[in-house]
Short mmCIF file of C-alpha atoms and ligand atoms in Angstrom, two decimals:
data_model
loop_
_atom_site.label_atom_id
_atom_site.label_comp_id
_atom_site.label_asym_id
_atom_site.label_seq_id
_atom_site.Cartn_x
_atom_site.Cartn_y
_atom_site.Cartn_z
CA MET S 221 -27.43 -69.94 11.09
CA LYS S 222 -24.11 -68.12 11.33
CA THR S 223 -23.94 -65.42 14.01
CA LYS S 224 -23.32 -62.02 12.45
CA GLN S 225 -21.30 -59.19 13.93
CA CYS S 226 -23.38 -56.04 13.47
CA LEU S 227 -22.69 -52.38 14.18
CA VAL S 228 -25.73 -50.10 14.41
CA ILE S 229 -25.05 -46.37 14.27
CA GLY S 230 -27.82 -44.05 15.49
CA LEU S 231 -30.34 -45.24 18.04
CA GLY S 232 -33.52 -43.44 17.11
CA ARG S 233 -36.69 -45.49 16.60
CA PHE S 234 -35.39 -47.21 13.48
CA GLY S 235 -31.85 -47.96 14.69
CA THR S 236 -33.14 -49.22 18.04
CA ALA S 237 -35.57 -51.60 16.32
CA VAL S 238 -32.79 -52.95 14.06
CA ALA S 239 -30.29 -53.35 16.91
CA THR S 240 -32.57 -54.99 19.47
CA THR S 241 -34.19 -57.32 16.92
CA LEU S 242 -30.82 -58.56 15.64
CA TYR S 243 -29.73 -59.13 19.23
CA GLU S 244 -32.93 -61.02 20.06
CA MET S 245 -32.24 -63.20 17.01
CA GLY S 246 -28.87 -64.19 18.49
CA HIS S 247 -26.49 -61.90 16.62
CA GLU S 248 -23.69 -59.84 18.14
CA VAL S 249 -24.75 -56.20 18.14
CA VAL S 250 -22.68 -53.15 18.98
CA ALA S 251 -24.94 -50.08 19.10
CA ILE S 252 -23.63 -46.52 19.14
CA ASP S 253 -25.10 -43.06 19.32
CA GLN S 254 -23.70 -39.68 20.20
CA ASN S 255 -26.53 -39.14 22.65
CA GLU S 256 -26.00 -40.65 26.11
CA ASP S 257 -29.72 -41.17 26.88
CA ASN S 258 -30.22 -43.19 23.72
CA VAL S 259 -27.22 -45.38 24.51
CA GLU S 260 -28.46 -46.03 28.04
CA ARG S 261 -31.92 -46.93 26.79
CA VAL S 262 -30.62 -49.87 24.71
CA MET S 263 -27.70 -50.87 26.94
CA ASN S 264 -29.34 -54.06 28.26
CA ARG S 265 -30.86 -55.08 24.92
CA VAL S 266 -27.68 -55.34 22.80
CA THR S 267 -24.23 -56.91 23.22
CA HIS S 268 -22.48 -53.61 23.77
CA ALA S 269 -23.58 -49.97 23.58
CA ALA S 270 -21.34 -46.91 23.52
CA ILE S 271 -21.41 -43.15 23.09
CA VAL S 272 -19.59 -42.47 19.81
CA ASP S 273 -19.81 -39.68 17.25
CA ALA S 274 -19.85 -41.58 13.95
CA THR S 275 -18.68 -38.54 11.98
CA ASP S 276 -15.34 -38.96 13.78
CA GLU S 277 -13.37 -41.42 11.66
CA ARG S 278 -10.82 -42.16 14.39
CA ALA S 279 -13.58 -43.04 16.85
CA LEU S 280 -15.12 -45.42 14.32
CA ARG S 281 -11.75 -47.02 13.67
CA ALA S 282 -11.24 -47.45 17.41
CA ILE S 283 -14.41 -49.54 17.71
CA GLY S 284 -13.26 -51.65 14.76
CA ALA S 285 -15.92 -50.63 12.22
CA ALA S 286 -14.14 -52.58 9.47
CA ASP S 287 -14.47 -55.88 11.34
CA PHE S 288 -18.27 -56.03 11.41
CA ASP S 289 -20.11 -58.16 8.86
CA VAL S 290 -22.78 -55.48 8.59
CA VAL S 291 -22.82 -51.80 9.52
CA VAL S 292 -26.24 -50.12 9.65
CA VAL S 293 -26.21 -46.33 9.51
CA ALA S 294 -29.56 -45.39 11.02
CA ILE S 295 -29.07 -41.64 11.24
CA GLY S 296 -31.96 -40.01 9.41
CA THR S 297 -32.64 -36.33 9.84
CA ASP S 298 -29.02 -35.18 10.13
CA VAL S 299 -28.16 -35.84 6.49
CA GLN S 300 -24.60 -34.57 6.83
CA ALA S 301 -23.86 -36.90 9.76
CA ASN S 302 -25.49 -39.77 7.87
CA ILE S 303 -23.29 -39.19 4.81
CA LEU S 304 -20.10 -38.80 6.87
CA ALA S 305 -20.81 -41.93 8.94
CA THR S 306 -21.46 -43.95 5.78
CA MET S 307 -18.32 -42.62 4.12
CA ASN S 308 -16.22 -43.33 7.22
CA ALA S 309 -17.51 -46.90 7.51
CA LYS S 310 -16.78 -47.59 3.83
CA SER S 311 -13.35 -45.92 3.81
CA LEU S 312 -12.35 -47.89 6.91
CA GLY S 313 -13.17 -51.05 4.97
CA ALA S 314 -16.54 -52.21 6.33
CA PRO S 315 -17.66 -54.88 3.83
CA TYR S 316 -21.42 -54.24 3.88
CA VAL S 317 -22.92 -50.90 4.84
CA VAL S 318 -26.69 -50.39 4.93
CA THR S 319 -27.82 -46.79 5.18
CA LYS S 320 -31.13 -45.13 5.82
CA ALA S 321 -31.95 -42.19 3.55
CA ILE S 322 -34.64 -39.63 4.24
CA ASP S 323 -35.29 -38.77 0.61
CA GLU S 324 -34.38 -39.55 -2.97
CA MET S 325 -31.53 -37.05 -3.10
CA ALA S 326 -29.90 -38.51 0.01
CA ARG S 327 -30.30 -41.97 -1.50
CA ARG S 328 -28.42 -40.96 -4.65
CA VAL S 329 -25.57 -39.41 -2.67
CA LEU S 330 -25.30 -42.44 -0.38
CA GLU S 331 -25.14 -44.82 -3.32
CA ARG S 332 -22.46 -42.66 -4.93
CA ILE S 333 -20.22 -42.78 -1.86
CA GLY S 334 -20.40 -46.56 -1.78
CA ALA S 335 -23.27 -47.62 0.50
CA ASP S 336 -24.02 -51.25 -0.33
CA LEU S 337 -27.73 -50.93 0.36
CA VAL S 338 -29.75 -47.75 0.81
CA ILE S 339 -33.20 -48.00 2.30
CA ARG S 340 -35.92 -45.44 2.76
CA PRO S 341 -37.99 -47.07 5.48
CA GLU S 342 -41.15 -44.97 5.21
CA HIS S 343 -41.11 -44.85 1.44
CA ASP S 344 -40.31 -48.58 1.14
CA MET S 345 -43.05 -49.54 3.60
CA GLY S 346 -45.51 -47.34 1.70
CA VAL S 347 -44.65 -49.06 -1.59
CA ARG S 348 -44.93 -52.45 0.04
CA LEU S 349 -48.30 -51.70 1.59
CA ALA S 350 -49.62 -50.41 -1.74
CA ARG S 351 -48.41 -53.60 -3.47
CA GLN S 352 -50.05 -55.74 -0.83
CA ILE S 353 -53.33 -53.88 -1.25
CA ALA S 354 -53.20 -53.88 -5.04
CA THR S 355 -51.91 -57.39 -5.78
CA PRO S 356 -54.05 -60.24 -4.62
CA ASN S 357 -52.26 -63.42 -3.61
CA ILE S 358 -51.98 -66.16 -6.22
CA VAL S 359 -52.67 -68.74 -3.59
CA ASP S 360 -53.42 -68.45 0.07
CA THR S 361 -52.46 -71.65 1.77
CA LEU S 362 -53.24 -74.87 -0.01
CA ASP S 363 -53.09 -77.83 2.34
CA LEU S 364 -52.03 -80.97 0.48
CA GLY S 365 -52.37 -83.38 3.39
CA GLY S 366 -49.48 -85.42 4.82
CA ASP S 367 -48.12 -82.17 6.27
CA TYR S 368 -47.38 -80.75 2.79
CA ALA S 369 -48.61 -77.34 1.76
CA ILE S 370 -48.30 -74.78 -1.02
CA VAL S 371 -48.01 -71.22 0.24
CA GLU S 372 -47.19 -67.82 -1.12
CA ILE S 373 -44.16 -66.08 0.35
CA GLU S 374 -42.79 -62.66 -0.55
CA ALA S 375 -39.05 -62.58 -1.30
CA ASN S 376 -36.88 -59.96 0.36
CA GLU S 377 -33.22 -58.91 0.40
CA ARG S 378 -32.24 -62.23 1.97
CA LEU S 379 -33.18 -64.05 -1.22
CA ARG S 380 -30.95 -62.40 -3.78
CA GLY S 381 -29.35 -64.45 -6.52
CA THR S 382 -30.16 -67.35 -8.76
CA LEU S 383 -32.27 -70.29 -7.61
CA ARG S 384 -29.19 -72.48 -8.10
CA ASP S 385 -27.06 -70.36 -5.76
CA LEU S 386 -29.83 -69.90 -3.21
CA ASN S 387 -30.29 -73.68 -3.05
CA LEU S 388 -33.57 -73.48 -1.14
CA THR S 389 -34.18 -77.18 -1.59
CA GLY S 390 -30.86 -78.09 0.01
CA ARG S 391 -31.10 -75.51 2.77
CA PHE S 392 -34.77 -75.60 3.70
CA GLY S 393 -36.27 -78.56 1.87
CA VAL S 394 -38.68 -76.38 -0.12
CA GLN S 395 -39.28 -76.01 -3.84
CA ILE S 396 -40.36 -72.88 -5.72
CA ILE S 397 -43.02 -73.73 -8.25
CA ALA S 398 -43.89 -70.25 -9.52
CA ILE S 399 -42.67 -66.67 -9.29
CA SER S 400 -44.94 -63.67 -9.69
CA ARG S 401 -43.26 -60.37 -10.52
CA ALA S 402 -45.04 -57.15 -11.46
CA GLY S 403 -48.21 -59.08 -12.25
CA LYS S 404 -46.48 -61.64 -14.54
CA VAL S 405 -46.33 -65.23 -13.40
CA GLU S 406 -43.38 -67.47 -14.27
CA VAL S 407 -44.21 -71.12 -13.73
CA THR S 408 -41.59 -73.85 -13.34
CA PRO S 409 -38.71 -71.40 -12.87
CA ARG S 410 -35.24 -72.50 -13.98
CA ALA S 411 -32.08 -72.79 -11.88
CA GLU S 412 -30.57 -69.69 -13.47
CA ASP S 413 -33.61 -67.49 -12.74
CA GLU S 414 -32.84 -64.74 -10.24
CA LEU S 415 -35.05 -63.76 -7.35
CA ARG S 416 -35.64 -60.13 -6.44
CA PRO S 417 -37.13 -58.47 -3.37
CA HIS S 418 -40.97 -58.31 -3.58
CA ASP S 419 -41.20 -61.31 -5.90
CA LYS S 420 -44.13 -63.44 -4.84
CA LEU S 421 -43.03 -67.03 -4.61
CA VAL S 422 -45.33 -70.01 -4.70
CA VAL S 423 -43.51 -72.53 -2.56
CA ILE S 424 -44.18 -76.17 -1.77
CA GLY S 425 -42.81 -77.96 1.29
CA THR S 426 -43.66 -79.44 4.65
CA GLY S 427 -45.17 -77.18 7.30
CA HIS S 428 -41.86 -77.27 9.16
CA SER S 429 -39.66 -76.45 6.15
CA LEU S 430 -41.95 -73.59 5.11
CA ASP S 431 -41.78 -72.20 8.66
CA GLU S 432 -37.97 -72.40 8.52
CA LEU S 433 -37.92 -70.41 5.29
CA ARG S 434 -40.31 -67.81 6.72
CA ARG S 435 -38.18 -67.47 9.82
CA TYR S 436 -35.09 -67.00 7.66
CA LEU S 437 -36.89 -64.20 5.82
CA GLY S 438 -37.74 -62.57 9.14
CA GLU S 439 -41.50 -62.99 8.83
P1 ADP X 63 -35.42 -42.13 13.74
O1 ADP X 63 -36.38 -41.49 12.76
O2 ADP X 63 -35.18 -43.58 13.46
O3 ADP X 63 -35.77 -41.87 15.18
P2 ADP X 63 -33.42 -40.08 13.80
O4 ADP X 63 -32.74 -39.49 12.62
O5 ADP X 63 -34.40 -39.22 14.50
O6 ADP X 63 -34.02 -41.46 13.37
O7 ADP X 63 -32.35 -40.56 14.89
C1 ADP X 63 -31.06 -40.76 14.57
C2 ADP X 63 -30.20 -41.08 15.79
O8 ADP X 63 -28.86 -40.94 15.36
C3 ADP X 63 -30.40 -40.15 16.99
O9 ADP X 63 -30.51 -40.94 18.16
C4 ADP X 63 -29.12 -39.34 17.02
O10 ADP X 63 -28.68 -39.05 18.33
C5 ADP X 63 -28.13 -40.26 16.32
N1 ADP X 63 -27.05 -39.52 15.69
C6 ADP X 63 -27.12 -38.39 14.96
N2 ADP X 63 -25.91 -38.00 14.55
C7 ADP X 63 -25.02 -38.91 15.04
C8 ADP X 63 -23.59 -39.06 14.98
N3 ADP X 63 -22.83 -38.18 14.33
N4 ADP X 63 -23.04 -40.13 15.59
C9 ADP X 63 -23.79 -41.00 16.27
N5 ADP X 63 -25.13 -40.92 16.36
C10 ADP X 63 -25.74 -39.89 15.78
#
């Protein structure tokens, strides 16, 4: 897996979880916050931590915001700071900016100013939990013997694109045999079919290859 250069802005509960988890997974993580205590708290759990006000475009340029593969703006309650930080990162040329929105209105504004992905952690988790409760699995685990199994795996943002482009057989040695979306099941999907987050995938492979795929999805 390629090491990613990540910049996490805002080290509240959410930003800290994103920054330290990426670092634990072997990625390069620069974490910034305007609050000194928050920076000190994560100092030993990321590559580099610094006190920076992300609403200050020059300060963001100085830390090279444009050079990171991913910038995560994890400022929540201060909507104005969140919008300015997102705008600064995009106008400096950061290729992929993920931003946390506290409500639907903030989400719309953030999309308008160019955020590549806007998440609403509490809302999204609530939707996901409801789906999990409401939609029973198509299969649990079906052991086929000889180390082969069929399992159900939920797709997320990491599996965007057509099956051809995702090339899961080449990369992980697994095969998707069905896709369940909004209660409809598509069996024997074609190469041009696109996966979307929350799709339920029925996947066949060896125990090891299925574990690799799960790890890639962050499960
Ligand atoms: P959470 O709900 O994840 O704890 P918060 O919105 O409470 O999120 O925390 C956001 C973090 O972002 C805080 O640590 C705060 O100090 C930081 N923050 C707020 N404004 C800025 C800014 N302009 N630049 C850098 N960090 C900021």
